[in-house]
């Protein structure tokens, strides 16, 4: 699968919670869960069910960052992926930050250089990649 989104995270569906219009699909990436809020129509058309391999797809511009390893309390974003900063690339205004998750997959986000500096994001820093479940696209092969 070739796509323009920076994040293509491969895992196995561990849960599907059905709703009237939308459902929540949980994809397990070596023990780290990613939740996607997608339509029931998409769940049915893709044949999404527990045990099926799937991809959590996220554009880099939809990834936020926070310092530390502990989940942030009182936040609506369902996905808080803890890892270690493995790469920081600065551009003229924005940069890309990659966090390596415990299973070895990476989540990359595009944030301002100012945010990189103010958070102190550098290689080796423990950080969270934060993504709303509505920003996660589910793909299958």
C-alpha positions as protocol buffer text, in pm:
chain_id: "A"
residue {
  index: 1
  type: UNK
  ca { x: 0 y: 0 z: 0 }
}
residue {
  index: 2
  type: UNK
  ca { x: 144 y: 336 z: -100 }
}
residue {
  index: 3
  type: UNK
  ca { x: -13 y: 644 z: 54 }
}
residue {
  index: 4
  type: UNK
  ca { x: 87 y: 1000 z: 128 }
}
residue {
  index: 5
  type: UNK
  ca { x: 7 y: 977 z: 500 }
}
residue {
  index: 6
  type: UNK
  ca { x: 328 y: 955 z: 702 }
}
residue {
  index: 7
  type: UNK
  ca { x: 195 y: 696 z: 950 }
}
residue {
  index: 8
  type: UNK
  ca { x: 100 y: 346 z: 835 }
}
residue {
  index: 9
  type: UNK
  ca { x: 90 y: 134 z: 1151 }
}
residue {
  index: 10
  type: UNK
  ca { x: 30 y: -238 z: 1106 }
}
residue {
  index: 11
  type: UNK
  ca { x: -153 y: -439 z: 1369 }
}
residue {
  index: 12
  type: UNK
  ca { x: -436 y: -676 z: 1447 }
}
residue {
  index: 13
  type: UNK
  ca { x: -792 y: -575 z: 1528 }
}
residue {
  index: 14
  type: UNK
  ca { x: -854 y: -658 z: 1894 }
}
residue {
  index: 15
  type: UNK
  ca { x: -1204 y: -513 z: 1929 }
}
residue {
  index: 16
  type: UNK
  ca { x: -1490 y: -367 z: 1726 }
}
residue {
  index: 17
  type: UNK
  ca { x: -1758 y: -175 z: 1916 }
}
residue {
  index: 18
  type: UNK
  ca { x: -2061 y: -122 z: 1696 }
}
residue {
  index: 19
  type: UNK
  ca { x: -2286 y: 181 z: 1716 }
}
residue {
  index: 20
  type: UNK
  ca { x: -2590 y: 305 z: 1527 }
}
residue {
  index: 21
  type: UNK
  ca { x: -2387 y: 516 z: 1280 }
}
residue {
  index: 22
  type: UNK
  ca { x: -2020 y: 488 z: 1382 }
}
residue {
  index: 23
  type: UNK
  ca { x: -1813 y: 224 z: 1554 }
}
residue {
  index: 24
  type: UNK
  ca { x: -1480 y: 210 z: 1734 }
}
residue {
  index: 25
  type: UNK
  ca { x: -1217 y: -22 z: 1588 }
}
residue {
  index: 26
  type: UNK
  ca { x: -924 y: -102 z: 1817 }
}
residue {
  index: 27
  type: UNK
  ca { x: -602 y: -207 z: 1642 }
}
residue {
  index: 28
  type: UNK
  ca { x: -332 y: -362 z: 1859 }
}
residue {
  index: 29
  type: UNK
  ca { x: 26 y: -279 z: 1760 }
}
residue {
  index: 30
  type: UNK
  ca { x: 235 y: -516 z: 1972 }
}
residue {
  index: 31
  type: UNK
  ca { x: 48 y: -426 z: 2290 }
}
residue {
  index: 32
  type: UNK
  ca { x: -16 y: -60 z: 2207 }
}
residue {
  index: 33
  type: UNK
  ca { x: -377 y: 6 z: 2109 }
}
residue {
  index: 34
  type: UNK
  ca { x: -495 y: 257 z: 1849 }
}
residue {
  index: 35
  type: UNK
  ca { x: -864 y: 341 z: 1835 }
}
residue {
  index: 36
  type: UNK
  ca { x: -1037 y: 455 z: 1515 }
}
residue {
  index: 37
  type: UNK
  ca { x: -1384 y: 607 z: 1510 }
}
residue {
  index: 38
  type: UNK
  ca { x: -1523 y: 518 z: 1167 }
}
residue {
  index: 39
  type: UNK
  ca { x: -1863 y: 458 z: 1007 }
}
residue {
  index: 40
  type: UNK
  ca { x: -2044 y: 128 z: 1046 }
}
residue {
  index: 41
  type: UNK
  ca { x: -2068 y: 122 z: 667 }
}
residue {
  index: 42
  type: UNK
  ca { x: -1686 y: 124 z: 645 }
}
residue {
  index: 43
  type: UNK
  ca { x: -1658 y: -146 z: 913 }
}
residue {
  index: 44
  type: UNK
  ca { x: -1893 y: -370 z: 715 }
}
residue {
  index: 45
  type: UNK
  ca { x: -1743 y: -296 z: 372 }
}
residue {
  index: 46
  type: UNK
  ca { x: -1390 y: -367 z: 494 }
}
residue {
  index: 47
  type: UNK
  ca { x: -1500 y: -678 z: 683 }
}
residue {
  index: 48
  type: UNK
  ca { x: -1339 y: -553 z: 1003 }
}
residue {
  index: 49
  type: UNK
  ca { x: -1349 y: -807 z: 1284 }
}
residue {
  index: 50
  type: UNK
  ca { x: -1137 y: -924 z: 1577 }
}
residue {
  index: 51
  type: UNK
  ca { x: -822 y: -1103 z: 1463 }
}
residue {
  index: 52
  type: UNK
  ca { x: -802 y: -940 z: 1120 }
}
residue {
  index: 53
  type: UNK
  ca { x: -482 y: -760 z: 1021 }
}
residue {
  index: 54
  type: UNK
  ca { x: -533 y: -389 z: 960 }
}
residue {
  index: 55
  type: UNK
  ca { x: -349 y: -60 z: 933 }
}
residue {
  index: 56
  type: UNK
  ca { x: -402 y: 251 z: 1142 }
}
residue {
  index: 57
  type: UNK
  ca { x: -331 y: 540 z: 905 }
}
residue {
  index: 58
  type: UNK
  ca { x: -267 y: 891 z: 1039 }
}
residue {
  index: 59
  type: UNK
  ca { x: -147 y: 1206 z: 865 }
}
residue {
  index: 60
  type: UNK
  ca { x: 152 y: 1365 z: 1036 }
}
residue {
  index: 61
  type: UNK
  ca { x: -41 y: 1692 z: 1072 }
}
residue {
  index: 62
  type: UNK
  ca { x: -294 y: 1510 z: 1295 }
}
residue {
  index: 63
  type: UNK
  ca { x: -34 y: 1403 z: 1552 }
}
residue {
  index: 64
  type: UNK
  ca { x: 19 y: 1611 z: 1867 }
}
residue {
  index: 65
  type: UNK
  ca { x: 297 y: 1562 z: 2120 }
}
residue {
  index: 66
  type: UNK
  ca { x: 334 y: 1574 z: 2497 }
}
residue {
  index: 67
  type: UNK
  ca { x: 625 y: 1497 z: 2723 }
}
residue {
  index: 68
  type: UNK
  ca { x: 643 y: 1188 z: 2942 }
}
residue {
  index: 69
  type: UNK
  ca { x: 523 y: 830 z: 2936 }
}
residue {
  index: 70
  type: UNK
  ca { x: 206 y: 852 z: 3143 }
}
residue {
  index: 71
  type: UNK
  ca { x: -131 y: 912 z: 2975 }
}
residue {
  index: 72
  type: UNK
  ca { x: -269 y: 1263 z: 3005 }
}
residue {
  index: 73
  type: UNK
  ca { x: -572 y: 1277 z: 3231 }
}
residue {
  index: 74
  type: UNK
  ca { x: -880 y: 1475 z: 3129 }
}
residue {
  index: 75
  type: UNK
  ca { x: -822 y: 1483 z: 2754 }
}
residue {
  index: 76
  type: UNK
  ca { x: -1069 y: 1367 z: 2491 }
}
residue {
  index: 77
  type: UNK
  ca { x: -811 y: 1222 z: 2250 }
}
residue {
  index: 78
  type: UNK
  ca { x: -838 y: 842 z: 2274 }
}
residue {
  index: 79
  type: UNK
  ca { x: -490 y: 763 z: 2144 }
}
residue {
  index: 80
  type: UNK
  ca { x: -190 y: 842 z: 2360 }
}
residue {
  index: 81
  type: UNK
  ca { x: 103 y: 642 z: 2226 }
}
residue {
  index: 82
  type: UNK
  ca { x: 406 y: 639 z: 2456 }
}
residue {
  index: 83
  type: UNK
  ca { x: 754 y: 597 z: 2320 }
}
residue {
  index: 84
  type: UNK
  ca { x: 1094 y: 753 z: 2272 }
}
residue {
  index: 85
  type: UNK
  ca { x: 1178 y: 1033 z: 2029 }
}
residue {
  index: 86
  type: UNK
  ca { x: 1390 y: 868 z: 1759 }
}
residue {
  index: 87
  type: UNK
  ca { x: 1420 y: 1152 z: 1510 }
}
residue {
  index: 88
  type: UNK
  ca { x: 1379 y: 1530 z: 1490 }
}
residue {
  index: 89
  type: UNK
  ca { x: 1401 y: 1713 z: 1156 }
}
residue {
  index: 90
  type: UNK
  ca { x: 1357 y: 2090 z: 1153 }
}
residue {
  index: 91
  type: UNK
  ca { x: 1246 y: 2284 z: 848 }
}
residue {
  index: 92
  type: UNK
  ca { x: 1210 y: 2657 z: 796 }
}
residue {
  index: 93
  type: UNK
  ca { x: 897 y: 2683 z: 1014 }
}
residue {
  index: 94
  type: UNK
  ca { x: 778 y: 2327 z: 1088 }
}
residue {
  index: 95
  type: UNK
  ca { x: 958 y: 2008 z: 1171 }
}
residue {
  index: 96
  type: UNK
  ca { x: 892 y: 1636 z: 1188 }
}
residue {
  index: 97
  type: UNK
  ca { x: 925 y: 1442 z: 1510 }
}
residue {
  index: 98
  type: UNK
  ca { x: 921 y: 1060 z: 1518 }
}
residue {
  index: 99
  type: UNK
  ca { x: 844 y: 855 z: 1827 }
}
residue {
  index: 100
  type: UNK
  ca { x: 942 y: 489 z: 1832 }
}
residue {
  index: 101
  type: UNK
  ca { x: 683 y: 272 z: 2005 }
}
residue {
  index: 102
  type: UNK
  ca { x: 780 y: -30 z: 2220 }
}
residue {
  index: 103
  type: UNK
  ca { x: 721 y: -273 z: 1929 }
}
residue {
  index: 104
  type: UNK
  ca { x: 950 y: -76 z: 1697 }
}
residue {
  index: 105
  type: UNK
  ca { x: 690 y: 101 z: 1482 }
}
residue {
  index: 106
  type: UNK
  ca { x: 721 y: 479 z: 1454 }
}
residue {
  index: 107
  type: UNK
  ca { x: 466 y: 759 z: 1472 }
}
residue {
  index: 108
  type: UNK
  ca { x: 568 y: 1082 z: 1297 }
}
residue {
  index: 109
  type: UNK
  ca { x: 410 y: 1419 z: 1353 }
}
residue {
  index: 110
  type: UNK
  ca { x: 450 y: 1758 z: 1190 }
}
residue {
  index: 111
  type: UNK
  ca { x: 468 y: 2043 z: 1440 }
}
residue {
  index: 112
  type: UNK
  ca { x: 620 y: 2390 z: 1454 }
}
residue {
  index: 113
  type: UNK
  ca { x: 986 y: 2437 z: 1536 }
}
residue {
  index: 114
  type: UNK
  ca { x: 866 y: 2657 z: 1822 }
}
residue {
  index: 115
  type: UNK
  ca { x: 674 y: 2360 z: 1970 }
}
residue {
  index: 116
  type: UNK
  ca { x: 976 y: 2131 z: 1926 }
}
residue {
  index: 117
  type: UNK
  ca { x: 1189 y: 2381 z: 2119 }
}
residue {
  index: 118
  type: UNK
  ca { x: 938 y: 2463 z: 2393 }
}
residue {
  index: 119
  type: UNK
  ca { x: 871 y: 2093 z: 2463 }
}
residue {
  index: 120
  type: UNK
  ca { x: 1240 y: 2010 z: 2449 }
}
residue {
  index: 121
  type: UNK
  ca { x: 1183 y: 1728 z: 2201 }
}
residue {
  index: 122
  type: UNK
  ca { x: 1513 y: 1567 z: 2109 }
}
residue {
  index: 123
  type: UNK
  ca { x: 1632 y: 1215 z: 2035 }
}
residue {
  index: 124
  type: UNK
  ca { x: 1599 y: 1003 z: 2348 }
}
residue {
  index: 125
  type: UNK
  ca { x: 1318 y: 1208 z: 2508 }
}
residue {
  index: 126
  type: UNK
  ca { x: 1022 y: 1009 z: 2643 }
}
residue {
  index: 127
  type: UNK
  ca { x: 706 y: 1144 z: 2481 }
}
residue {
  index: 128
  type: UNK
  ca { x: 347 y: 1074 z: 2383 }
}
residue {
  index: 129
  type: UNK
  ca { x: 203 y: 1092 z: 2034 }
}
residue {
  index: 130
  type: UNK
  ca { x: -158 y: 1204 z: 2079 }
}
residue {
  index: 131
  type: UNK
  ca { x: -418 y: 1139 z: 1807 }
}
residue {
  index: 132
  type: UNK
  ca { x: -796 y: 1176 z: 1810 }
}
residue {
  index: 133
  type: UNK
  ca { x: -979 y: 856 z: 1714 }
}
residue {
  index: 134
  type: UNK
  ca { x: -1162 y: 1047 z: 1440 }
}
residue {
  index: 135
  type: UNK
  ca { x: -825 y: 1121 z: 1276 }
}
residue {
  index: 136
  type: UNK
  ca { x: -739 y: 751 z: 1235 }
}
residue {
  index: 137
  type: UNK
  ca { x: -818 y: 588 z: 901 }
}
residue {
  index: 138
  type: UNK
  ca { x: -837 y: 208 z: 888 }
}
residue {
  index: 139
  type: UNK
  ca { x: -693 y: 18 z: 592 }
}
residue {
  index: 140
  type: UNK
  ca { x: -677 y: -349 z: 500 }
}
residue {
  index: 141
  type: UNK
  ca { x: -498 y: -538 z: 225 }
}
